[in-house]
mmCIF file of C-alpha atoms and ligand atoms in Angstrom:
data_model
loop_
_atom_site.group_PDB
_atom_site.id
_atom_site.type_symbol
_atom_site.label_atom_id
_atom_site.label_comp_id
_atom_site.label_asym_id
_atom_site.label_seq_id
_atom_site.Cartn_x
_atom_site.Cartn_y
_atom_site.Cartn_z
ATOM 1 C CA UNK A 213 0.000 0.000 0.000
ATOM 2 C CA UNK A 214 3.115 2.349 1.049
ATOM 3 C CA UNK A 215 4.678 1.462 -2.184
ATOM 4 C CA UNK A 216 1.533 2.199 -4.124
ATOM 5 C CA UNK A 217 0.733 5.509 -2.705
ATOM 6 C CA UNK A 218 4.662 6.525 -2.897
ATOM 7 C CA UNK A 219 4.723 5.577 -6.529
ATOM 8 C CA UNK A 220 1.474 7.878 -7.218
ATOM 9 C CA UNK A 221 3.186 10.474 -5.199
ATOM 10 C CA UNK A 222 5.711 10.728 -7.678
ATOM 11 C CA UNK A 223 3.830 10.054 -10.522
ATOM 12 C CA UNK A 224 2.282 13.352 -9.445
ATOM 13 C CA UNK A 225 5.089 15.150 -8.669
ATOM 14 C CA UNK A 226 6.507 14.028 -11.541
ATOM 15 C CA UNK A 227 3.604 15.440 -13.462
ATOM 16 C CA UNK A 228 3.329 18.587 -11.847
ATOM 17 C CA UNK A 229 7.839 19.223 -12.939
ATOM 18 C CA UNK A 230 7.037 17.906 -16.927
ATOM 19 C CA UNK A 231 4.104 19.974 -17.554
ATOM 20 C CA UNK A 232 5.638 23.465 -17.196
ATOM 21 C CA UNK A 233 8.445 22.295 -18.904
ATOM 22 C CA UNK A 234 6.599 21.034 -22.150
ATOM 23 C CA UNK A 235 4.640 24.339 -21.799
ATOM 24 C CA UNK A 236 7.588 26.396 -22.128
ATOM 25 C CA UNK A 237 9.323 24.167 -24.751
ATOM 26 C CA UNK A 238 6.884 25.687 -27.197
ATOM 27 C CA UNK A 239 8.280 27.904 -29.777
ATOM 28 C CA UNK A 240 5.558 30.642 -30.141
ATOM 29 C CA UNK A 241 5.519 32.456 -33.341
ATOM 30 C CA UNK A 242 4.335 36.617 -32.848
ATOM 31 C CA UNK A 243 3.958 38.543 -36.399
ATOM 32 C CA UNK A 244 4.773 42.126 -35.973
ATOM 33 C CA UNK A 245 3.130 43.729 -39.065
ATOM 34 C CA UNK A 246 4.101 47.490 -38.919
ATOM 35 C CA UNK A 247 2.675 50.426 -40.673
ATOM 36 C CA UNK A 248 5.401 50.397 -42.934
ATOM 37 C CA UNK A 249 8.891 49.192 -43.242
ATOM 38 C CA UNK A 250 11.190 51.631 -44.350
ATOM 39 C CA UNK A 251 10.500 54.277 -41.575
ATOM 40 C CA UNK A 252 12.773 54.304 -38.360
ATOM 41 C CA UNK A 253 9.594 54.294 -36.034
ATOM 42 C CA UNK A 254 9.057 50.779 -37.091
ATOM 43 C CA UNK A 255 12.689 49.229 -37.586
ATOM 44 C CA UNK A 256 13.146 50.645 -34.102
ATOM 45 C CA UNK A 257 9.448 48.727 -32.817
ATOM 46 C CA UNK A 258 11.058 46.100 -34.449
ATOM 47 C CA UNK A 259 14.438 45.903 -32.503
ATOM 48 C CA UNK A 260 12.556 46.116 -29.268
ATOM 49 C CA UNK A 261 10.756 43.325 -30.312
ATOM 50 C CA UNK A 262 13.336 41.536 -31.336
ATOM 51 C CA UNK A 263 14.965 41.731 -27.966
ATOM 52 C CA UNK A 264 11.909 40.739 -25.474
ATOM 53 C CA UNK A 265 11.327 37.659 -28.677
ATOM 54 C CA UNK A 266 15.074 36.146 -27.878
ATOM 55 C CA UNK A 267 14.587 36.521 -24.215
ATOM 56 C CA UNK A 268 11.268 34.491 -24.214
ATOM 57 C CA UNK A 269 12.681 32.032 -26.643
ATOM 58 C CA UNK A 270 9.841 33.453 -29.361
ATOM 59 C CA UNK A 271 10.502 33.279 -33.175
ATOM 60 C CA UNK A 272 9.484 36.932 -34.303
ATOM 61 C CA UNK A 273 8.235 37.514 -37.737
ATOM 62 C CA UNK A 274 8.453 41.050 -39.335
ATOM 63 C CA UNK A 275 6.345 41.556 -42.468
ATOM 64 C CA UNK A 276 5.106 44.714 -43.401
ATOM 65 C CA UNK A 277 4.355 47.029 -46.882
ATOM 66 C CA UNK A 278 7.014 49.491 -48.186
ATOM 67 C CA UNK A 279 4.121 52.437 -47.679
ATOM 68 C CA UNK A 280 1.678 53.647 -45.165
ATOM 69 C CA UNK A 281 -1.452 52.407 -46.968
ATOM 70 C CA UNK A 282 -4.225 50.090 -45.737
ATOM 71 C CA UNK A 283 -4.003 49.160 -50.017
ATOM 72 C CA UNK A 284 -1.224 47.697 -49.491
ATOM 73 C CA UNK A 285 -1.499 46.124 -45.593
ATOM 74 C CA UNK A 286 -4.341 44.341 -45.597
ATOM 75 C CA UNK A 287 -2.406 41.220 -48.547
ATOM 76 C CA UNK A 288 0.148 41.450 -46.343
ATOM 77 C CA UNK A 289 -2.137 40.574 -43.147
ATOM 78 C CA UNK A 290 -3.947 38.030 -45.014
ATOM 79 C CA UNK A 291 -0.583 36.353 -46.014
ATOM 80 C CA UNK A 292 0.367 37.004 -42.176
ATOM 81 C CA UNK A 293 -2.997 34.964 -41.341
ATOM 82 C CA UNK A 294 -2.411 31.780 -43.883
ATOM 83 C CA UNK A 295 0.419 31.217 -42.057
ATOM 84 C CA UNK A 296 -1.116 30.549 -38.910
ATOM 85 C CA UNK A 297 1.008 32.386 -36.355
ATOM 86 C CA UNK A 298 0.153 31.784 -32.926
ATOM 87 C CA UNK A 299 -0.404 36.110 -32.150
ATOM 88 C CA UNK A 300 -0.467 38.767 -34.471
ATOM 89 C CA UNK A 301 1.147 42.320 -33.327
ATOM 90 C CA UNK A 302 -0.215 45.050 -35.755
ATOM 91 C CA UNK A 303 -0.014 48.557 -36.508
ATOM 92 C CA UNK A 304 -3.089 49.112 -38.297
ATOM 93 C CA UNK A 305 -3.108 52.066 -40.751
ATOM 94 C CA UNK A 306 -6.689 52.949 -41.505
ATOM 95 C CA UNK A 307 -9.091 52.956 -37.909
ATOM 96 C CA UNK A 308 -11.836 51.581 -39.960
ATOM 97 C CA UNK A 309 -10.425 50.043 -42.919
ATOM 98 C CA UNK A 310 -8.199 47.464 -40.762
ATOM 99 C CA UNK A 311 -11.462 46.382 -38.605
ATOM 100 C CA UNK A 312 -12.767 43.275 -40.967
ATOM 101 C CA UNK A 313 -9.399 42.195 -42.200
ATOM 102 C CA UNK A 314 -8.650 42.138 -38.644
ATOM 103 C CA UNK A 315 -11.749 40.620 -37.420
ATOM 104 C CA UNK A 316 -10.139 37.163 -39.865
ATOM 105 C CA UNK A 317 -7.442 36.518 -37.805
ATOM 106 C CA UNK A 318 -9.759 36.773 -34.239
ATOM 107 C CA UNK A 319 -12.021 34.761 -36.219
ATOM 108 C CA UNK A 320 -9.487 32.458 -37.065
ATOM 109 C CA UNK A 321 -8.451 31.984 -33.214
ATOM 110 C CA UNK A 322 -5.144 33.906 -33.416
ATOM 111 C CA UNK A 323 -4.802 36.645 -30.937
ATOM 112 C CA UNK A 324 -4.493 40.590 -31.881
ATOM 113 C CA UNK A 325 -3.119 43.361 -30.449
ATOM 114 C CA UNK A 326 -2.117 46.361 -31.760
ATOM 115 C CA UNK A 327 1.111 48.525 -31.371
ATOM 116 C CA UNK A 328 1.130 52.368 -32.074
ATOM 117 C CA UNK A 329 -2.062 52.862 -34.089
ATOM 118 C CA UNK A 330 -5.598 51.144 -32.827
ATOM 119 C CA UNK A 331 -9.090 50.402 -34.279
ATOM 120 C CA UNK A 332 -12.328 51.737 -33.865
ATOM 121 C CA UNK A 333 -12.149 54.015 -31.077
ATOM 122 C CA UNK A 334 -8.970 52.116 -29.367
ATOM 123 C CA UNK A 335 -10.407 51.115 -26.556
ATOM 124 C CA UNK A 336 -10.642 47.294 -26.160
ATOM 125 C CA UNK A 337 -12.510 44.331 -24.452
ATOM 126 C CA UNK A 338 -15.564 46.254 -23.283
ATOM 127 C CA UNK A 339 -18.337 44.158 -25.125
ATOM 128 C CA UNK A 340 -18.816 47.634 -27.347
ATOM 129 C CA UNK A 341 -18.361 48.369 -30.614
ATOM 130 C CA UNK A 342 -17.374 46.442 -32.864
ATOM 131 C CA UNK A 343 -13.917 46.818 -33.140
ATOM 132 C CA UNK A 344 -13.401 46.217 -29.508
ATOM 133 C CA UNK A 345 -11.640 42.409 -29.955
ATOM 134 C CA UNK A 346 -8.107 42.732 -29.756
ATOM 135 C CA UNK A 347 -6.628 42.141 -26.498
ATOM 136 C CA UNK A 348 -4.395 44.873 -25.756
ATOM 137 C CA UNK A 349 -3.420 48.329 -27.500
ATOM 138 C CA UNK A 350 0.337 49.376 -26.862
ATOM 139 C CA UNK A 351 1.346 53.315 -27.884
ATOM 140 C CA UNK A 352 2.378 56.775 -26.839
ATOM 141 C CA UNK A 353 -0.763 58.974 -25.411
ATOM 142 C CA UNK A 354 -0.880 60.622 -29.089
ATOM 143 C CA UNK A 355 -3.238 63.445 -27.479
ATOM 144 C CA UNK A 356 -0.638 64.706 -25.174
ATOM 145 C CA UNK A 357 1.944 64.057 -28.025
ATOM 146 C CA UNK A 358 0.063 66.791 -29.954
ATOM 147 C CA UNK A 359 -0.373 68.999 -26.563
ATOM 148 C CA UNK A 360 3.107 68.940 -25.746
ATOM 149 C CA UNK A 361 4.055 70.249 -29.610
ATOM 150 C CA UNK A 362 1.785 72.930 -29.201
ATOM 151 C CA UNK A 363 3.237 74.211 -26.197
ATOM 152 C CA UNK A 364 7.037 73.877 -27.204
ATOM 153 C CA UNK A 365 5.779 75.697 -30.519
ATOM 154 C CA UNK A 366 4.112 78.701 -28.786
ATOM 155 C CA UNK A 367 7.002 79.026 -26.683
ATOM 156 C CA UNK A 368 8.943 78.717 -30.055
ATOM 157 C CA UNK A 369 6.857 81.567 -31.813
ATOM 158 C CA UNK A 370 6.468 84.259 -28.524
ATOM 159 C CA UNK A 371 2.783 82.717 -28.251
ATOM 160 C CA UNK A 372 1.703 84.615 -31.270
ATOM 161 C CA UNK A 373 1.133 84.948 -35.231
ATOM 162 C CA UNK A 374 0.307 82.051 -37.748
ATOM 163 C CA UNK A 375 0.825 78.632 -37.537
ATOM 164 C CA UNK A 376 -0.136 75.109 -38.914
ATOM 165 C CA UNK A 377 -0.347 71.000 -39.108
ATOM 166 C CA UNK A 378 2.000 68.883 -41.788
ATOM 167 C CA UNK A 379 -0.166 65.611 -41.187
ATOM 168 C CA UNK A 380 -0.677 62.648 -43.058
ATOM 169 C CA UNK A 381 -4.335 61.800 -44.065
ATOM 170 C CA UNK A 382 -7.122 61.514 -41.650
ATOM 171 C CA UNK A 383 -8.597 58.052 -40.474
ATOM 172 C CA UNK A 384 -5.186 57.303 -38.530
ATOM 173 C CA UNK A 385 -5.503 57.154 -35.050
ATOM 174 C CA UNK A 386 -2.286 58.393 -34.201
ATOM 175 C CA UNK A 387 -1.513 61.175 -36.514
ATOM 176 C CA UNK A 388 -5.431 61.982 -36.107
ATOM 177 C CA UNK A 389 -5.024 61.984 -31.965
ATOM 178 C CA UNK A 390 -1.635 64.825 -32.476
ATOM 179 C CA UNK A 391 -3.617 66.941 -34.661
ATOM 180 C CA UNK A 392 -6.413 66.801 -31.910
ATOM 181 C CA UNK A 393 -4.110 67.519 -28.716
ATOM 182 C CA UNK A 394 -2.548 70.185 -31.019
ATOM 183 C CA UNK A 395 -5.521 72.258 -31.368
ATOM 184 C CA UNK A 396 -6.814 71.391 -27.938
ATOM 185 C CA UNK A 397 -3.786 73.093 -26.952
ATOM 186 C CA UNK A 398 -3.794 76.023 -29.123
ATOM 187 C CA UNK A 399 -7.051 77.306 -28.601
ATOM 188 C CA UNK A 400 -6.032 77.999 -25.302
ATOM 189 C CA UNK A 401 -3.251 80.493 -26.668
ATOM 190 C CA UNK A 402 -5.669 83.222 -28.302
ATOM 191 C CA UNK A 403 -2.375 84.936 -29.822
ATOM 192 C CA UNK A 404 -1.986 81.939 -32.186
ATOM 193 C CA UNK A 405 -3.708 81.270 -35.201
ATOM 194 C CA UNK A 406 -3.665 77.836 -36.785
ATOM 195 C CA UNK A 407 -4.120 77.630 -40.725
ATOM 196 C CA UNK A 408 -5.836 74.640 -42.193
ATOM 197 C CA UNK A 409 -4.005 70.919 -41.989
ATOM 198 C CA UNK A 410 -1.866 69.782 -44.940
ATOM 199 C CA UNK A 411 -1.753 65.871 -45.650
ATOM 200 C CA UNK A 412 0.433 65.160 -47.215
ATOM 201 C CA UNK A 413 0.227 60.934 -48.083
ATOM 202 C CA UNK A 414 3.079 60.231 -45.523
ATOM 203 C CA UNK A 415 5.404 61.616 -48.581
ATOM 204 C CA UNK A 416 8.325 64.258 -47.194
ATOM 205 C CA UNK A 417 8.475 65.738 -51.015
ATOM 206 C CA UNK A 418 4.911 66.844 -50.819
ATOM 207 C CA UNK A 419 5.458 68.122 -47.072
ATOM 208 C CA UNK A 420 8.175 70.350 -48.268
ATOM 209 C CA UNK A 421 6.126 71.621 -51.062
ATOM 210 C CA UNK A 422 2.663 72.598 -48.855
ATOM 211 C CA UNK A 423 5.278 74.358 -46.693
ATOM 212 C CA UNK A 424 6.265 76.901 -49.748
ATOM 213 C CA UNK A 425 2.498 76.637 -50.768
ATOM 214 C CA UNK A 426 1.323 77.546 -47.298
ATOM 215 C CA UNK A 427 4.295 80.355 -46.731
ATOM 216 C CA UNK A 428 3.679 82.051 -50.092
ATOM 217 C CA UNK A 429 -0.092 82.432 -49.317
ATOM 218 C CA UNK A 430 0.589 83.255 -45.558
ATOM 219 C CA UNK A 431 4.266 85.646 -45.648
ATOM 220 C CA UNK A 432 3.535 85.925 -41.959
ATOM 221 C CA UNK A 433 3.477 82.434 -41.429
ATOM 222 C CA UNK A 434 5.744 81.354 -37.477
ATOM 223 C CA UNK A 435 5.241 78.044 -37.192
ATOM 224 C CA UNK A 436 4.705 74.384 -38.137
ATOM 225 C CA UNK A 437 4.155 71.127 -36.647
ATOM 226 C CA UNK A 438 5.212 68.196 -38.239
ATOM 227 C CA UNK A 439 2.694 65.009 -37.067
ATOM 228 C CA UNK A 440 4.850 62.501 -37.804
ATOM 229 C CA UNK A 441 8.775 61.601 -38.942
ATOM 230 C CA UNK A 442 7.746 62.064 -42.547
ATOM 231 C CA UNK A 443 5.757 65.222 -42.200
ATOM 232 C CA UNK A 444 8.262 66.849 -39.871
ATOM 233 C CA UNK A 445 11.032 66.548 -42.148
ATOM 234 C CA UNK A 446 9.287 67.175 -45.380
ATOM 235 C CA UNK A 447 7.583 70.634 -43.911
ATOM 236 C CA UNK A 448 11.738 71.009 -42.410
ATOM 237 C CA UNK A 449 12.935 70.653 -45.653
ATOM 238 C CA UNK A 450 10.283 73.106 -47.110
ATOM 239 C CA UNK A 451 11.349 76.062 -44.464
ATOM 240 C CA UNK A 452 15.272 75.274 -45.834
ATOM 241 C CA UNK A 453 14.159 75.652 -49.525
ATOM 242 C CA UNK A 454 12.285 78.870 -48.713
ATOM 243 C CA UNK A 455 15.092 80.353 -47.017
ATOM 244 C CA UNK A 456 13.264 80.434 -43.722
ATOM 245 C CA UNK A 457 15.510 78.277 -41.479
ATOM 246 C CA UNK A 458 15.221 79.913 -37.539
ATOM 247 C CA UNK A 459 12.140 82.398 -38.771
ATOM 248 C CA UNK A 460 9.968 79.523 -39.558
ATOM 249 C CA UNK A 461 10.213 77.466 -35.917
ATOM 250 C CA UNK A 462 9.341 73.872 -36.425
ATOM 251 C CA UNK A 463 8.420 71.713 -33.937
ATOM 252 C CA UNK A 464 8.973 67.927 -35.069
ATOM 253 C CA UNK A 465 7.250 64.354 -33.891
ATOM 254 C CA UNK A 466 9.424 61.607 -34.599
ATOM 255 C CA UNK A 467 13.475 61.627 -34.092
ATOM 256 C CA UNK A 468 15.239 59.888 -37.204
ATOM 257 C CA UNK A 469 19.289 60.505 -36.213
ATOM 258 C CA UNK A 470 18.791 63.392 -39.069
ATOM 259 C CA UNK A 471 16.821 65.472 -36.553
ATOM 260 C CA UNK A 472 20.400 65.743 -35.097
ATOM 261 C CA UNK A 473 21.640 67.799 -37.493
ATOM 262 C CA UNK A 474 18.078 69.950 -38.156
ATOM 263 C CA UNK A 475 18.232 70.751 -34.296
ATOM 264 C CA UNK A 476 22.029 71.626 -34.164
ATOM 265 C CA UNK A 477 21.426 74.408 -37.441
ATOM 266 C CA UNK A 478 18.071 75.823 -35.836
ATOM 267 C CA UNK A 479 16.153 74.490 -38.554
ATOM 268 C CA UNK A 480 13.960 72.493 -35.992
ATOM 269 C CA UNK A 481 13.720 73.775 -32.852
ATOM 270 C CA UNK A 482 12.108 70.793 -30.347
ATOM 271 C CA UNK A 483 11.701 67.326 -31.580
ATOM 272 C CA UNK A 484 9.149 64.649 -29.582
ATOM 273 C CA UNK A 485 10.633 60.920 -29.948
ATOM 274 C CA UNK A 486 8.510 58.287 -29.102
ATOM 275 C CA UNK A 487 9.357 55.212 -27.371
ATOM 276 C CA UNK A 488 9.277 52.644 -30.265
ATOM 277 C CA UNK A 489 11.273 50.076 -28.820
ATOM 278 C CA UNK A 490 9.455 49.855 -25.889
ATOM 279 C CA UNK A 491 5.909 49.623 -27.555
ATOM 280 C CA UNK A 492 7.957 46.375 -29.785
ATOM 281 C CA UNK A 493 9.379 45.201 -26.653
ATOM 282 C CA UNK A 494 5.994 45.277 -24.039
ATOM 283 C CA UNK A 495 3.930 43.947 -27.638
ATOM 284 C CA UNK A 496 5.591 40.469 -27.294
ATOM 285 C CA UNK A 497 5.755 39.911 -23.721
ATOM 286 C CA UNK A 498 2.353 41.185 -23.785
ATOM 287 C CA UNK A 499 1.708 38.230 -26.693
ATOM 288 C CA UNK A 500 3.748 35.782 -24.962
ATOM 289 C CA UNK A 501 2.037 36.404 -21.338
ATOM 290 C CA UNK A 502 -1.079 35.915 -22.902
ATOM 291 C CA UNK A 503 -0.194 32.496 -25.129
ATOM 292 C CA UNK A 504 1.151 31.100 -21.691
ATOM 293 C CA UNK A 505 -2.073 31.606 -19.974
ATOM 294 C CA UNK A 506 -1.718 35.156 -18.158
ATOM 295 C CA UNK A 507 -3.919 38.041 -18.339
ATOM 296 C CA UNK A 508 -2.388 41.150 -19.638
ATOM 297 C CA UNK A 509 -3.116 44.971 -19.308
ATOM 298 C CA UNK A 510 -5.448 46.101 -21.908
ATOM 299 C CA UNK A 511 -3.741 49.263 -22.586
ATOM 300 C CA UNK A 512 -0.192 50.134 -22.124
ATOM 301 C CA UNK A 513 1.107 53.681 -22.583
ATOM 302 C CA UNK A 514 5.214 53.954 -23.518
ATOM 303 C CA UNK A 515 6.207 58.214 -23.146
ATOM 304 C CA UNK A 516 8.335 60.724 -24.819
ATOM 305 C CA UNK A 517 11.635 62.421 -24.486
ATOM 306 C CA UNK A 518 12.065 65.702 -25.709
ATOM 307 C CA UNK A 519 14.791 67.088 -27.898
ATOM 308 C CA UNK A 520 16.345 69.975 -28.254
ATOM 309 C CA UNK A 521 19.985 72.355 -28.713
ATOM 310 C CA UNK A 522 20.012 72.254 -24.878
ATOM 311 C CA UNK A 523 20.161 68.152 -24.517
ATOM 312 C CA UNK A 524 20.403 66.227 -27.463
ATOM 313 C CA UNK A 525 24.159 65.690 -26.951
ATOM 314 C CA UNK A 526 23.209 64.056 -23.739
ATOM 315 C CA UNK A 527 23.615 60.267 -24.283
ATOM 316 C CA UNK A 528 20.389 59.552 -21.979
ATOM 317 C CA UNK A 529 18.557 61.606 -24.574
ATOM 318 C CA UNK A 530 20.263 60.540 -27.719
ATOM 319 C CA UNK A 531 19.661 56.825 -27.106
ATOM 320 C CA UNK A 532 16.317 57.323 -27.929
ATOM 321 C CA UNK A 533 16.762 58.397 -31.350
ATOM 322 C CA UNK A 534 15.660 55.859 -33.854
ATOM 323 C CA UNK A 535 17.481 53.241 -35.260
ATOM 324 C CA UNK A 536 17.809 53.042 -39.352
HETATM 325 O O1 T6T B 748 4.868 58.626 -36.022
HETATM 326 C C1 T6T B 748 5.106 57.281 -36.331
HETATM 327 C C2 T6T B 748 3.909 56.471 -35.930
HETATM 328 O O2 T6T B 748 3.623 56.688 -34.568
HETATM 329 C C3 T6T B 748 2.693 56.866 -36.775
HETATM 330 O O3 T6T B 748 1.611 56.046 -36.476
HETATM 331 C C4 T6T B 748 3.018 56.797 -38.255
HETATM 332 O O4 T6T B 748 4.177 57.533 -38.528
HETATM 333 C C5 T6T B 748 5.352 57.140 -37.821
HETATM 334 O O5 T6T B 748 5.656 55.825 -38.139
HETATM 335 C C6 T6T B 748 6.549 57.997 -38.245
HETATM 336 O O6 T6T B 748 6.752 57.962 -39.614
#
């Protein structure tokens, strides 16, 4: 009887040490489909990822479109989905356009969440909406993003005179939420008056060119804000060509190692850098916690750091320019 209950002692025992083990001898596979793939924002996300996949033992896959375009994201999702991975980590690039061909892979059992850009209104798991299924949304707070430019630019400008928004198109969360915080912002500064948005297709060329457009309509233009890495050195580029450098103050989001140089000549006076890596990094132990049977947070929020003449020789600031 002693022998038989010692036996299924151990037999227990025994199960309770090999099941972990087989558990963790799985090799999860986490897609990280970015917006697009030849922009520092995302080769950065990617890095970060990169780093939290080898620690967990997870085989990362990065497959993305060479342009910000839902035209050209959504094959690339459905060839991310007919592969099966075991949890997809998206940047979406249209709110509503990215909804249905995102609803496939829920459908098809494989977990979403999204990194820098969300669906529907971004906020997830409430039983509302009906964009509300992936599990977890991981991003700067774009509204303050757009708050904080608007102050560094007034300070910029001497809280006065004309001013205005380089974006991208409308319908992204991200670039959508800077514009907002931006004008949120600016109302409260009645000195400054803020010209219509310019998209501007996430293409630097036609940044640079609404900036002459804009300056030769408005000679008293001050200001610009650049939404994102594309827009703020397009519109940079634009105050160069029109001679403008220092009376034109641009305030930049994004922080591509040129910014370095823009900053040092005056050209661009503050520059916002996200935190890419860390929205890569916390988007697959946020997968992986989830795939091993934990509950995650629903939202995570990664910050800024802001760069300027004053500090961006500082090493603790420059480390968080992006990678190329
Ligand atoms: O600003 C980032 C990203 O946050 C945004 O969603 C799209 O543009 C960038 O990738 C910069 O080009």
């Amino acid at each position: 009887k002693k022998i038989v209950a010692a036996l299924a002692a151990l037999a227990v025992s025994a199960g309770v040490l090999i099941a972990p083990a087989q558990a963790q001898d799985k090799k999860y596979t986490i897609a990280l489909i970015p917006g697009l793939t030849t922009d520092g924002f995302y080769i950065t996300m990617r890095k970060g990822a990169q780093a939290a996949a080898d620690a967990l033992g997870v085989n990362l896959v990065f497959q993305g479109a060479p342009e910000f375009n839902p035209v050209t994201q959504v094959p690339v999702l459905d060839a991310v989905i007919a592969k099966k991975p075991d949890a997809i980590l998206i940047a979406p690039t249209d709110k509503v356009q990215l909804v249905e061909p995102l609803r496939k892979a829920n459908d098809a059992g494989i977990p979403v969440i999204t990194v820098d850009t969300f669906i529907g209104t971004g906020t997830y798991q409430t039983g509302a909406g009906d964009a509300d299924f992936p599990l977890a949304y991981i991003a700067s707070d774009n509204v303050l993003g757009g708050e904080i430019a608007a102050r560094a630019l007034a300070t910029a400008i001497g809280d006065k005179g004309k001013v205005y928004v380089s974006n991208v198109k409308p319908g992204i969360s991200t670039t959508d939420q800077r514009e907002e915080g931006f004008k949120k912002e600016m109302a409260k500064h009645p000195g400054i008056t803020v010209l219509e948005t310019q998209f501007n297709d996430d293409d630097a060329n036609k940044a640079a060119s609404q900036l002459q457009a804009v300056f030769a309509r408005n000679p008293d233009l001050v200001g610009v804000f650049g939404a994102n890495l594309f827009s703020a050195l397009g519109a940079a580029n634009g105050v160069k060509q029109a001679g403008q450098t220092g009376t034109v103050k641009v305030v930049a989001f994004d922080a591509p190692t040129s910014i370095v140089d823009n900053i040092n000549t005056g050209l661009v006076d503050v520059a916002i850098a996200q935190h890419p890596a860390e929205i890569g990094y916390f988007g697959v132990v946020s997968a992986y916690a989830h795939l091993t049977g934990h509950s995650i947070p629903v939202s995570i929020g990664t910050g800024f750091t802001i760069m300027d003449k004053s500090n961006i020789a500082d090493p603790n600031i420059s480390k968080y320019l992006y990678s190329e």
